[in-house]
Coordinates of C-alpha atoms and ligand atoms in Angstrom, one line a residue:
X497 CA 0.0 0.0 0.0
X498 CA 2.8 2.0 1.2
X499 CA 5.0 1.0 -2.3
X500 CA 2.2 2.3 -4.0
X501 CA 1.8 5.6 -2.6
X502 CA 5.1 6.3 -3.6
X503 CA 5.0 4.8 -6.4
X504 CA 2.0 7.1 -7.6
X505 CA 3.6 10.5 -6.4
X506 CA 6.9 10.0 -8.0
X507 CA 5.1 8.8 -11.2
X508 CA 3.4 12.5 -11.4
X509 CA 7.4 14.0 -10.5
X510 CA 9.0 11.6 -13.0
X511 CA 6.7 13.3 -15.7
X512 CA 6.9 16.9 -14.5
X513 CA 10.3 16.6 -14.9
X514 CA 10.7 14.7 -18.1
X515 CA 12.0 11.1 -17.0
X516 CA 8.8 8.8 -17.1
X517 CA 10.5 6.3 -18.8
X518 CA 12.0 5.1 -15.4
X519 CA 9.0 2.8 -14.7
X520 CA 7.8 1.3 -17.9
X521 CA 8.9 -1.4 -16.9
X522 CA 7.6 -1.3 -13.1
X523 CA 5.1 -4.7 -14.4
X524 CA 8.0 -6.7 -14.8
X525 CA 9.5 -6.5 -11.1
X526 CA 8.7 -7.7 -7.6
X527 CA 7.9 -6.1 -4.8
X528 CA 11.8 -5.8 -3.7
X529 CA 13.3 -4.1 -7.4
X530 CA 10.2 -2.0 -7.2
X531 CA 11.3 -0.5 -3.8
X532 CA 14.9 -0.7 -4.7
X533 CA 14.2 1.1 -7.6
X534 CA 11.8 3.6 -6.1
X535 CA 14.5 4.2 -3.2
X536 CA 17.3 5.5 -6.1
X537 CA 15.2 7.3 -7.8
X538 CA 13.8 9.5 -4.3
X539 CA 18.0 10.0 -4.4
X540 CA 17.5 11.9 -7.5
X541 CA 17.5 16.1 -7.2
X542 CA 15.1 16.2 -10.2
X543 CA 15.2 20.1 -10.4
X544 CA 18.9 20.0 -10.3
X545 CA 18.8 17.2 -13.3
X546 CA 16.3 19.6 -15.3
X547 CA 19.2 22.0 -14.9
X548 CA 21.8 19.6 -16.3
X549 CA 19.9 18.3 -19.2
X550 CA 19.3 21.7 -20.7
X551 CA 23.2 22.7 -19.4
X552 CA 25.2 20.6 -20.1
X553 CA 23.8 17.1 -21.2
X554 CA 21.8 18.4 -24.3
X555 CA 24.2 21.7 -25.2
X556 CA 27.8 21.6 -24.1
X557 CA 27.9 24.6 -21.9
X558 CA 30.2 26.8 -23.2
X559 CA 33.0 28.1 -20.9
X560 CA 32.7 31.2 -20.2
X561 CA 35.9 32.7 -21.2
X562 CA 36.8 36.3 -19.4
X563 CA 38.3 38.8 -21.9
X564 CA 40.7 39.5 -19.5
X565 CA 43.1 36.6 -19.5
X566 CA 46.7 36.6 -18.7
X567 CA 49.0 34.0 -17.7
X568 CA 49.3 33.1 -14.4
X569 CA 52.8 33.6 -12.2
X570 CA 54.1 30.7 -10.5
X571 CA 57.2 29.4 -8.8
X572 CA 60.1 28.2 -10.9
X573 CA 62.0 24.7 -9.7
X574 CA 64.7 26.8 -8.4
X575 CA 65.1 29.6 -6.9
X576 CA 65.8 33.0 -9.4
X577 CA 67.7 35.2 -6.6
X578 CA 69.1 35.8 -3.2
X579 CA 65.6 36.7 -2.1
X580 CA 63.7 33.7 -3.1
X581 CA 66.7 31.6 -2.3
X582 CA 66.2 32.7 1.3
X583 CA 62.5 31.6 0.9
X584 CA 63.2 28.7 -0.3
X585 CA 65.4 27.1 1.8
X586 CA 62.6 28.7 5.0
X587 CA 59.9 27.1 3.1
X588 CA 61.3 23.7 2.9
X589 CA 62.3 23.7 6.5
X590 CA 58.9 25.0 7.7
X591 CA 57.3 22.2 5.0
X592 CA 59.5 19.9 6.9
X593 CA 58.2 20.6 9.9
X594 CA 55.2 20.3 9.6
X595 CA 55.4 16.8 7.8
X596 CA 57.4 15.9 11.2
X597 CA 54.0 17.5 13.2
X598 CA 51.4 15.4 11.5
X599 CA 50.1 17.9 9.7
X600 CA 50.2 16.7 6.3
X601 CA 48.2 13.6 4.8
X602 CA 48.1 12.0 1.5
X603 CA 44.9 11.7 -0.7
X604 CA 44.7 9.7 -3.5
X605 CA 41.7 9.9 -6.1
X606 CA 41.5 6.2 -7.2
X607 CA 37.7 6.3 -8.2
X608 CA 38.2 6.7 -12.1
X609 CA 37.2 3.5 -14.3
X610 CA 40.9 3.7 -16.2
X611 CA 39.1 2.7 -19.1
X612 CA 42.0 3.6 -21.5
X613 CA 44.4 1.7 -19.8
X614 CA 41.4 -1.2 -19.8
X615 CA 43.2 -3.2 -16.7
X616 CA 40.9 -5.6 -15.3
X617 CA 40.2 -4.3 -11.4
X618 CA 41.3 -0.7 -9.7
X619 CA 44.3 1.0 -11.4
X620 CA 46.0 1.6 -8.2
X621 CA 46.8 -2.7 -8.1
X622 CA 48.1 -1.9 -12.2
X623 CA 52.1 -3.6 -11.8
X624 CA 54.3 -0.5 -12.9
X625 CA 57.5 -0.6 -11.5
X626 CA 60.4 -1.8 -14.0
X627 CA 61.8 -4.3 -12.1
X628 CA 60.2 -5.3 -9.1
X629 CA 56.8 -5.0 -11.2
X630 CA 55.5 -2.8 -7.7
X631 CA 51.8 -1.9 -8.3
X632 CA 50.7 1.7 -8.1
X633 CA 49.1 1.0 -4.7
X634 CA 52.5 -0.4 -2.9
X635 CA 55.0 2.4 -4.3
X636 CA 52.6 5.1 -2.2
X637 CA 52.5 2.8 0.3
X638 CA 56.5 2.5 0.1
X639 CA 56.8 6.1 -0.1
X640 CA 54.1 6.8 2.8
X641 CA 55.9 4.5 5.1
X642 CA 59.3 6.5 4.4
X643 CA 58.2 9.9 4.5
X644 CA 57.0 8.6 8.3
X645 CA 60.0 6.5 9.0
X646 CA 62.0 10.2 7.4
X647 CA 60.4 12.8 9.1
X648 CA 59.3 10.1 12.6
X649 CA 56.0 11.0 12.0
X650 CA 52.6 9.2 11.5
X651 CA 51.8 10.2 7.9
X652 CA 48.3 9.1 7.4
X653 CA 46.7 8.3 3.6
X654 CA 42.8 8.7 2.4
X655 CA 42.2 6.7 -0.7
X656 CA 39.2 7.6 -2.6
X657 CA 37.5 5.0 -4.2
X658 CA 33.7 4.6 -6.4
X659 CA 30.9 2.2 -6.4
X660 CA 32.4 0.7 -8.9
X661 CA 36.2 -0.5 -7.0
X662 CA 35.6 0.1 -3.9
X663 CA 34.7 -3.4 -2.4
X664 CA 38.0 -4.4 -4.5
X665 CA 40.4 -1.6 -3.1
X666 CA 39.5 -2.8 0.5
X667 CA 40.5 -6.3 -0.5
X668 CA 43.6 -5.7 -2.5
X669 CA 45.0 -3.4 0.5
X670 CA 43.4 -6.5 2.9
X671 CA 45.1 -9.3 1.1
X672 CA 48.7 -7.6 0.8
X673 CA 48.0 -6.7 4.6
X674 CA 47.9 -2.7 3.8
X675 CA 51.3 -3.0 2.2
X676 CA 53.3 -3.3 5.8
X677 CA 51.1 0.8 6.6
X678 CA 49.1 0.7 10.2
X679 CA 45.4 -0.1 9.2
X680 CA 44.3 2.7 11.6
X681 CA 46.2 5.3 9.7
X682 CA 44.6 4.2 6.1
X683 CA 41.2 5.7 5.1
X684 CA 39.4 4.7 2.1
X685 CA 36.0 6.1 1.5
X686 CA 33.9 6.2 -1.3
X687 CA 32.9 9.3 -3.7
X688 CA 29.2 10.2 -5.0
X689 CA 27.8 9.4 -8.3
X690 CA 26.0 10.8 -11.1
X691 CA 23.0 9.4 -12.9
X692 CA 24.0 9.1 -17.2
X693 CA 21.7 10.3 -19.4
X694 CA 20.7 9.3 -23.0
X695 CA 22.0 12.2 -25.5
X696 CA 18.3 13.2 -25.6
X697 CA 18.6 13.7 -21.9
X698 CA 16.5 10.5 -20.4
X699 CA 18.3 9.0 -17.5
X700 CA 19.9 5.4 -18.6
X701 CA 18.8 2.2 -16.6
X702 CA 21.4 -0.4 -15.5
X703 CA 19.1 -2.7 -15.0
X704 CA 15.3 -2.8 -14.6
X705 CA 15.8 -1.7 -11.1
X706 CA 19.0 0.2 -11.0
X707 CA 19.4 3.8 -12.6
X708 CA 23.0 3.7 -14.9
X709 CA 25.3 5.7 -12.6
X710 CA 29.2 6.7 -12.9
X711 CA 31.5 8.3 -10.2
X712 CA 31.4 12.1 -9.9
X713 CA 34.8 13.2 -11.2
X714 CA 37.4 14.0 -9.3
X715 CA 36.3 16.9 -8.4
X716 CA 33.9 14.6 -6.0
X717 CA 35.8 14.1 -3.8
X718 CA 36.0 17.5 -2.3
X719 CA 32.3 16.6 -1.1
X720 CA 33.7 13.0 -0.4
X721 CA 36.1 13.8 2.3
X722 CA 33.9 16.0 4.2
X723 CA 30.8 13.5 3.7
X724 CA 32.9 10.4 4.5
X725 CA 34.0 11.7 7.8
X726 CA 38.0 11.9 6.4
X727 CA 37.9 15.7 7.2
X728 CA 36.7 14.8 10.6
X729 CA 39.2 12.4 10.8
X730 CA 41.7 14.4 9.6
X731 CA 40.9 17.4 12.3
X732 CA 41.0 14.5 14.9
X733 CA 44.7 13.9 14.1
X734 CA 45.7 17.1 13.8
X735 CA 46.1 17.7 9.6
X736 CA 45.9 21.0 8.3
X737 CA 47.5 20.0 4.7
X738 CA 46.0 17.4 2.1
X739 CA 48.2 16.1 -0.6
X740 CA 46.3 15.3 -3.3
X741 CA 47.4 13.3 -6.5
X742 CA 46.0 10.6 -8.9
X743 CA 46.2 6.9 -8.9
X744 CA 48.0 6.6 -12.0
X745 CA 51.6 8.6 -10.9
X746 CA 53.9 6.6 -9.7
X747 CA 56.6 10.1 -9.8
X748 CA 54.2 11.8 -7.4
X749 CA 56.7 13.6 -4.8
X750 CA 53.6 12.9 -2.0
X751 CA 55.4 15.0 0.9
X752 CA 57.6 17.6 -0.7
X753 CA 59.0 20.1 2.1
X754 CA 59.2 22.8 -0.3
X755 CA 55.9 22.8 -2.4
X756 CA 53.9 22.3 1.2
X757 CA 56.3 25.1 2.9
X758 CA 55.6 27.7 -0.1
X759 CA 51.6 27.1 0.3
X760 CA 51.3 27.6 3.9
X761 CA 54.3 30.6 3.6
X762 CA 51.9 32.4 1.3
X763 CA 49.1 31.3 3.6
X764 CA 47.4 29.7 0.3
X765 CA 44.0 27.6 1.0
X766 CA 44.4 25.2 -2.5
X767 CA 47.6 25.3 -4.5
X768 CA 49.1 23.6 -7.4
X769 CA 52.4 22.3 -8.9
X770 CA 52.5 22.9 -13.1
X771 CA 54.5 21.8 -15.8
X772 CA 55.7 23.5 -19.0
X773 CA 53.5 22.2 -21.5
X774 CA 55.8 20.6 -24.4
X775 CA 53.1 22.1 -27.2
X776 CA 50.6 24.9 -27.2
X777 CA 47.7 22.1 -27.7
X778 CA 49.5 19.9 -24.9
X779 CA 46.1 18.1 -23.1
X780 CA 46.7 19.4 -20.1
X781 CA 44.6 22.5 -18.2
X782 CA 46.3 25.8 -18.3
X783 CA 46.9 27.8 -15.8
X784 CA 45.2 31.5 -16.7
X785 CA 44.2 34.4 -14.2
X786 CA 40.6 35.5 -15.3
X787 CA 39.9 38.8 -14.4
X788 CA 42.4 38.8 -11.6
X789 CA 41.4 34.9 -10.3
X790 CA 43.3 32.1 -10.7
X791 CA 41.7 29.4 -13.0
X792 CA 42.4 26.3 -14.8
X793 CA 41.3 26.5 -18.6
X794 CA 41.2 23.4 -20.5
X795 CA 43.1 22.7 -23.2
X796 CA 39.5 22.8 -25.3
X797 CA 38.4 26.1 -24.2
X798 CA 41.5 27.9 -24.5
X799 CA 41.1 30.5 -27.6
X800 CA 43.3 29.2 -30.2
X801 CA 45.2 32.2 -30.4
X802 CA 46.3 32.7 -26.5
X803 CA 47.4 28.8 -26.9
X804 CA 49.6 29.7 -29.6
X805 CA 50.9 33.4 -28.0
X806 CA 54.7 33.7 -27.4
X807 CA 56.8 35.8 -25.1
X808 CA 59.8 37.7 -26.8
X809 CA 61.9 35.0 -26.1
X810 CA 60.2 32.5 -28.1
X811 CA 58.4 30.5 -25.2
X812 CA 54.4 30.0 -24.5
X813 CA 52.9 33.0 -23.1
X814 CA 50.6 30.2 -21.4
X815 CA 52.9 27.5 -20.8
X816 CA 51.8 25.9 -17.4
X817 CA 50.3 22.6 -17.6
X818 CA 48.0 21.7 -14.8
X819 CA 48.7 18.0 -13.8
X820 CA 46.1 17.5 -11.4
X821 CA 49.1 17.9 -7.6
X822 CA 47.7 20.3 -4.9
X823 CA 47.8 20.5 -1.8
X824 CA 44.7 21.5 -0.6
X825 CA 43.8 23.0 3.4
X826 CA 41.1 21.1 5.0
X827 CA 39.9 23.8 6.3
X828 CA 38.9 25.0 2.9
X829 CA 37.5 21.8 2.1
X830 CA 35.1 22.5 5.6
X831 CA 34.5 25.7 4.6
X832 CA 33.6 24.7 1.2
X833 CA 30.9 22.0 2.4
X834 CA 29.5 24.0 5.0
X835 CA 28.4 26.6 2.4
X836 CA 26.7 25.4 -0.9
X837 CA 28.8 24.6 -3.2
X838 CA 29.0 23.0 -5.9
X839 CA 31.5 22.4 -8.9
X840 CA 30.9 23.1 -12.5
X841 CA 29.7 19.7 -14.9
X842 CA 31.4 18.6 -17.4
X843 CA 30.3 16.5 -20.4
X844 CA 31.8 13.1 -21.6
X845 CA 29.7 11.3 -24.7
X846 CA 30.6 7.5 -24.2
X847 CA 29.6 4.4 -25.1
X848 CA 26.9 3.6 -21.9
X849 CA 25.1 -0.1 -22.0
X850 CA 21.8 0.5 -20.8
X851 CA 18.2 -1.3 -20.6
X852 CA 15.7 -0.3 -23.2
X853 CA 11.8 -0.2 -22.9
X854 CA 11.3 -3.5 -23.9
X855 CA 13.5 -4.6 -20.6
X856 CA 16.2 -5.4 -23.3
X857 CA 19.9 -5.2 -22.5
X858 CA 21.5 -2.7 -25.6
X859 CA 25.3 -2.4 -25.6
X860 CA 26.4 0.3 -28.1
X861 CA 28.8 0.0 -30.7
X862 CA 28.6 3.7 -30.5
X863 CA 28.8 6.6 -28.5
X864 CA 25.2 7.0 -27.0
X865 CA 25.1 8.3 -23.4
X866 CA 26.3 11.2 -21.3
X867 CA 28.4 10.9 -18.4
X868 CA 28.8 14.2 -16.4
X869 CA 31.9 15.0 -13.9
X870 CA 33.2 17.7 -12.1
X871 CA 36.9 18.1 -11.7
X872 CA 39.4 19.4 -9.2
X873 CA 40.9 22.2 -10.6
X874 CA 37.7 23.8 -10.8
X875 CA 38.0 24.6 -7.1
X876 CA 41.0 26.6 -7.4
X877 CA 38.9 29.7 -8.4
X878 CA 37.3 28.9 -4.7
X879 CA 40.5 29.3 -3.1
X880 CA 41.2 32.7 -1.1
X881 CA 45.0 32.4 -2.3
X882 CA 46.6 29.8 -4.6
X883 CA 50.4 29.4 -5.1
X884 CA 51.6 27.5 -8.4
X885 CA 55.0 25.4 -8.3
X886 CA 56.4 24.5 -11.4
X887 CA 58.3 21.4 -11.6
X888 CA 60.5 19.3 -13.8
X889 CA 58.0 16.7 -15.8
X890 CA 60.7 14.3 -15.4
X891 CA 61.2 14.4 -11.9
X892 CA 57.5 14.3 -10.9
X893 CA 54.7 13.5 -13.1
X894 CA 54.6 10.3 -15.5
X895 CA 50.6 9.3 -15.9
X896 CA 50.1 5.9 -16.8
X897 CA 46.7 6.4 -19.1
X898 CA 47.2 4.4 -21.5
X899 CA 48.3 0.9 -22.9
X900 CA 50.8 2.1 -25.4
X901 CA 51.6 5.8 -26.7
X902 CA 52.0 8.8 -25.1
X903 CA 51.3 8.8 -21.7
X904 CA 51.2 5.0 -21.7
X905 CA 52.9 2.0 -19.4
X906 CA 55.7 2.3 -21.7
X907 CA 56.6 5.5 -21.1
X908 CA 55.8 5.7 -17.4
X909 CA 58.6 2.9 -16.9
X910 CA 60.9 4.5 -19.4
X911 CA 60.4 7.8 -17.1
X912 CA 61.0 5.9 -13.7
X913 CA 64.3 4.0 -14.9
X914 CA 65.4 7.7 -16.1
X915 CA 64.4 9.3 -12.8
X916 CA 66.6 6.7 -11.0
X917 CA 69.7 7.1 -13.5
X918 CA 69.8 10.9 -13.3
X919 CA 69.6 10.4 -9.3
X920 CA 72.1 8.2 -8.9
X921 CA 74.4 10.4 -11.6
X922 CA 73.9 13.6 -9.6
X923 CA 75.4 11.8 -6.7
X924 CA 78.2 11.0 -8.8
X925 CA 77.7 7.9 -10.6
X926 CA 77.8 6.3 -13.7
X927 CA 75.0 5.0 -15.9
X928 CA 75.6 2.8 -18.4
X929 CA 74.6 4.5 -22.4
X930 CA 74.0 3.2 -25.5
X931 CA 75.8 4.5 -28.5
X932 CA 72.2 7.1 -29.0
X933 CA 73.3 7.9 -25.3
X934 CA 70.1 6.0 -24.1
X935 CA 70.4 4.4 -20.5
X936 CA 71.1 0.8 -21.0
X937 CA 69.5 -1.2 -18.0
X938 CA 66.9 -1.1 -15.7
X939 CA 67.1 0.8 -12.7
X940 CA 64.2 0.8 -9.8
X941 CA 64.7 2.8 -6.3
X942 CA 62.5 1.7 -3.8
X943 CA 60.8 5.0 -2.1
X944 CA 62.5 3.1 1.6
X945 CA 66.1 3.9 -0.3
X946 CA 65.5 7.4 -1.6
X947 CA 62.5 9.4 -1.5
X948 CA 64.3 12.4 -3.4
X949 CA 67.4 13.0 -5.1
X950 CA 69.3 13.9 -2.2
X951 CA 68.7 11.0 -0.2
X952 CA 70.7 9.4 -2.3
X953 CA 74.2 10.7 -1.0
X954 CA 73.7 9.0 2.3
X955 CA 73.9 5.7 0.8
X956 CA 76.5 5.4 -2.0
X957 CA 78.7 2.5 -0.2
X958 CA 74.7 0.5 -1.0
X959 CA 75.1 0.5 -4.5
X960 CA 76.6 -1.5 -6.7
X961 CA 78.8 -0.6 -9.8
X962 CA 76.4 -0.3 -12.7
X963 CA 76.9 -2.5 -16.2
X964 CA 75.2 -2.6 -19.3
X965 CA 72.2 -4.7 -19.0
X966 CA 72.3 -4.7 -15.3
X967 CA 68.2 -4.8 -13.5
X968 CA 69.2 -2.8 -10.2
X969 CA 66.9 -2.8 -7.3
X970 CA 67.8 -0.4 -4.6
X971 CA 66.2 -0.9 -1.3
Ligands
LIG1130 P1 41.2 10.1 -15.4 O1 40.7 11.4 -15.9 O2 42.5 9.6 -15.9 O3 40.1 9.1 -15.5 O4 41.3 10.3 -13.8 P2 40.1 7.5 -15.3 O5 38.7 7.1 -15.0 O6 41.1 7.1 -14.2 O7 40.6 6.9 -16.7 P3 39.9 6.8 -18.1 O8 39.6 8.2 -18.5 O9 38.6 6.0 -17.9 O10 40.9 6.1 -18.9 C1 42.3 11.0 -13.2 C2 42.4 10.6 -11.7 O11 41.1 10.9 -11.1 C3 40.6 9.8 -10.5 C4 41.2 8.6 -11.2 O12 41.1 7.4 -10.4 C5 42.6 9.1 -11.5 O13 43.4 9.0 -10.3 N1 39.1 9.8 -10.7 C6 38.6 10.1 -11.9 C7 38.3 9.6 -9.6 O14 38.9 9.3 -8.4 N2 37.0 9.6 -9.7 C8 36.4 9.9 -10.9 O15 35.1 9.9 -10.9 C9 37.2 10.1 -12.0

């Protein structure tokens, strides 16, 4: 009786707001799909979704592009005078201390479907590392559990996970026994999703009972950590800093004295490292100051002609690639989430399988559906003060996205053997070439040995003399 009282008033919603269609097949299921299905569908902000489909799901909402854009300033690798030296070498000892404080955690955004890379299971459990074939997952483990045997601190980690990997993650960091890391000091918590929609706008079904959902973005998870209790958690132990980087970069410097030090120095509430983008078209965000603001315009929406500008000295006027490394205050992610707030959508058309009105299962050979996602760099606008850090691509940021190519497996391990060569040659030793002056072996540090270039020097009499062909572990 109850059922169908509901059932009757969110027929008459369903059709004020376009999305009948989500119980033409309510004949065909029992009395436990019907009140499954009813339950998602109460979920649904149906005046919000009116707002999409018009938005964002039937138009691509354009960007709206101030006039007034200039490139952004930013922080080089080094240090360009006396001045900045000085700030410098304070900002990596004041990042440093408050690593040693507990005021720093890692976050990892490990909710994406890694579709291009089309591993079976979460991309953090991907086997990346050149010789030890480390997954993702155990070289931040590695490098979590040195930066708090380092700086003799407790250095906790917040994985974010989806629906759809979540009950995996748990048992992949379960079954390797949370990669030698105190259980108590790893939190994984899930992000929200987003219903898909048919181009035309109709909400997909998954099933005759289940509405077709995908994670939010990454920019989710900015509602995830304060929903999931991690930002209470996280004001328990004392954090004031999140680190946030992506599953799929095993270069990620996760506790860097110096990029940490300059934020809270400048008294910044989100902040970001860049990278010179190696093209004008480079698919990476960009950097801009709109109107004054600090903003990340993607590489779509830049204006052909700003992509392509040049100083006098022959370099992009709007050269810094955002590659998705902040660190990010907690308190702004409380601040944000006790206002309302929420984060621009954006569109992807993919290929969605989906249940038709005859109850049939369809799976496109086509793009059909609409997935919509917010992302993180459209918080940095939010922030009170941002900082930018630029850094060396090769030092810090090789994304494994896809199989082969660029940005692939490929040339993630190519970048980690290279990383490891030009450590161990500015400490003064010597790396085996080819005739093209390639490196020829395989080299793999584990995160315990060195965690940065420097740590190296401490531990020369460890390693061995290099030959051609060599696969060196260093641990
Ligand atoms: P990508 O944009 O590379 O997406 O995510 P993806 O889903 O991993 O891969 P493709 O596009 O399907 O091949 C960048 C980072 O953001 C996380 C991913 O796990 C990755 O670390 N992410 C993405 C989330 O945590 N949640 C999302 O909803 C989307």
């Amino acid at each position: 009786m109850r059922t169908q009282k509901i059932y009757e008033d969110i027929k008459k919603l369903l059709k004020e707001h376009h999305q009948s269609h989500l119980l033409t097949l309510w004949d065909q299921l029992d009395m436990a799909q019907r009140q499954n299905l009813l339950a998602q569908i109460r979920q649904l902000d149906l005046a919000k979704i009116d707002d999409w489909v018009a938005n964002c799901v039937k138009n691509s909402a354009s960007v709206a592009i101030s006039g007034d854009l200039v490139p952004a300033s930013f922080y080089s690798p080094c240090p360009a005078d006396p001045q900045q030296h000085r700030k410098y070498a304070g900002a990596v000892e004041l990042g440093r201390e408050l690593i040693r404080q507990g005021k720093v955690a890692a976050f990892v955004v490990a909710g994406g479907q890694g579709t291009r890379l089309g591993f079976d299971g979460p991309k953090g459990n991907f086997p990346i590392s050149p010789v030890k074939n480390k997954t993702l997952f155990q070289i931040f483990a590695e490098s979590v559990a040195a930066a708090s045997l380092k700086y003799q601190a407790i250095c906790p980690w917040y994985i974010m996970t989806s629906p759809l990997n979540h009950a995996e993650t748990i048992e992949i960091f379960c079954s390797n026994d949370y990669y030698g890391l105190d259980e108590e000091n790893v939190f994984i918590f899930q992000q929200g999703t987003l219903p898909n929609f048919s181009t035309d706008g109709k909400i997909l079904l998954a099933d005759k009972d289940r509405l077709s959902c995908s994670p939010d973005g990454h920019g989710g998870s900015l509602k995830a950590l304060y929903r999931s209790g991690a930002i209470e958690d996280m004001k328990r132990r004392g954090v004031e800093f999140i680190s946030y980087f992506q599953v799929d970069n095993p270069l990620i410097n996760i506790f860097d004295p110096l990029f940490i030090g300059l934020h809270a120095l400048d008294k910044a509430e989100m902040s970001s490292k860049a990278v010179i983008k190696n093209s004008p078209y480079e698919k990476v965000g960009n950097f801009c100051l709109a109107d004054g603001k600090l903003t990340v315009i993607e590489y779509s929406d830049l204006p052909d002609e700003l992509a392509e500008k040049r100083n006098p000295d022959g370099s992009l006027a709007f050269k810094l690639g955002s590659i998705a490394i902040h660190i990010i205050n907690r308190a702004f992610v409380e601040r944000l989430n006790t206002d309302v707030f929420s984060l621009p959508l954006h569109k992807a058309v993919k290929k969605i399988p989906y249940i038709d009105e005859h109850g049939k299962l369809v799976e496109p050979a086509e793009p059909n559906g609409v997935k919509l996602e917010s992302f993180i760099f459209d918080a940095v606008p939010l922030a009170s003060k941002s900082i930018i850090l630029q850094i060396l691509r090769s030092e810090e940021f090789a994304p494994t996205k896809n199989v082969a190519g660029i940005d692939s497996v490929e040339t993630t391990r190519r970048m980690i053997v290279a990383r490891a060569a030009a450590w161990l040659e500015s400490a003064g030793l010597s790396i085996p070439k080819k005739p093209d002056g390639s490196i020829d072996c395989v080299l793999e540090i584990a995160p315990g040995f060195a965690l940065e270039k420097d740590d190296i020097k401490a531990k020369l009499n460890r390693i061995p003399q290099i030959k051609p062909k060599d696969r060196i572990y260093l641990s």
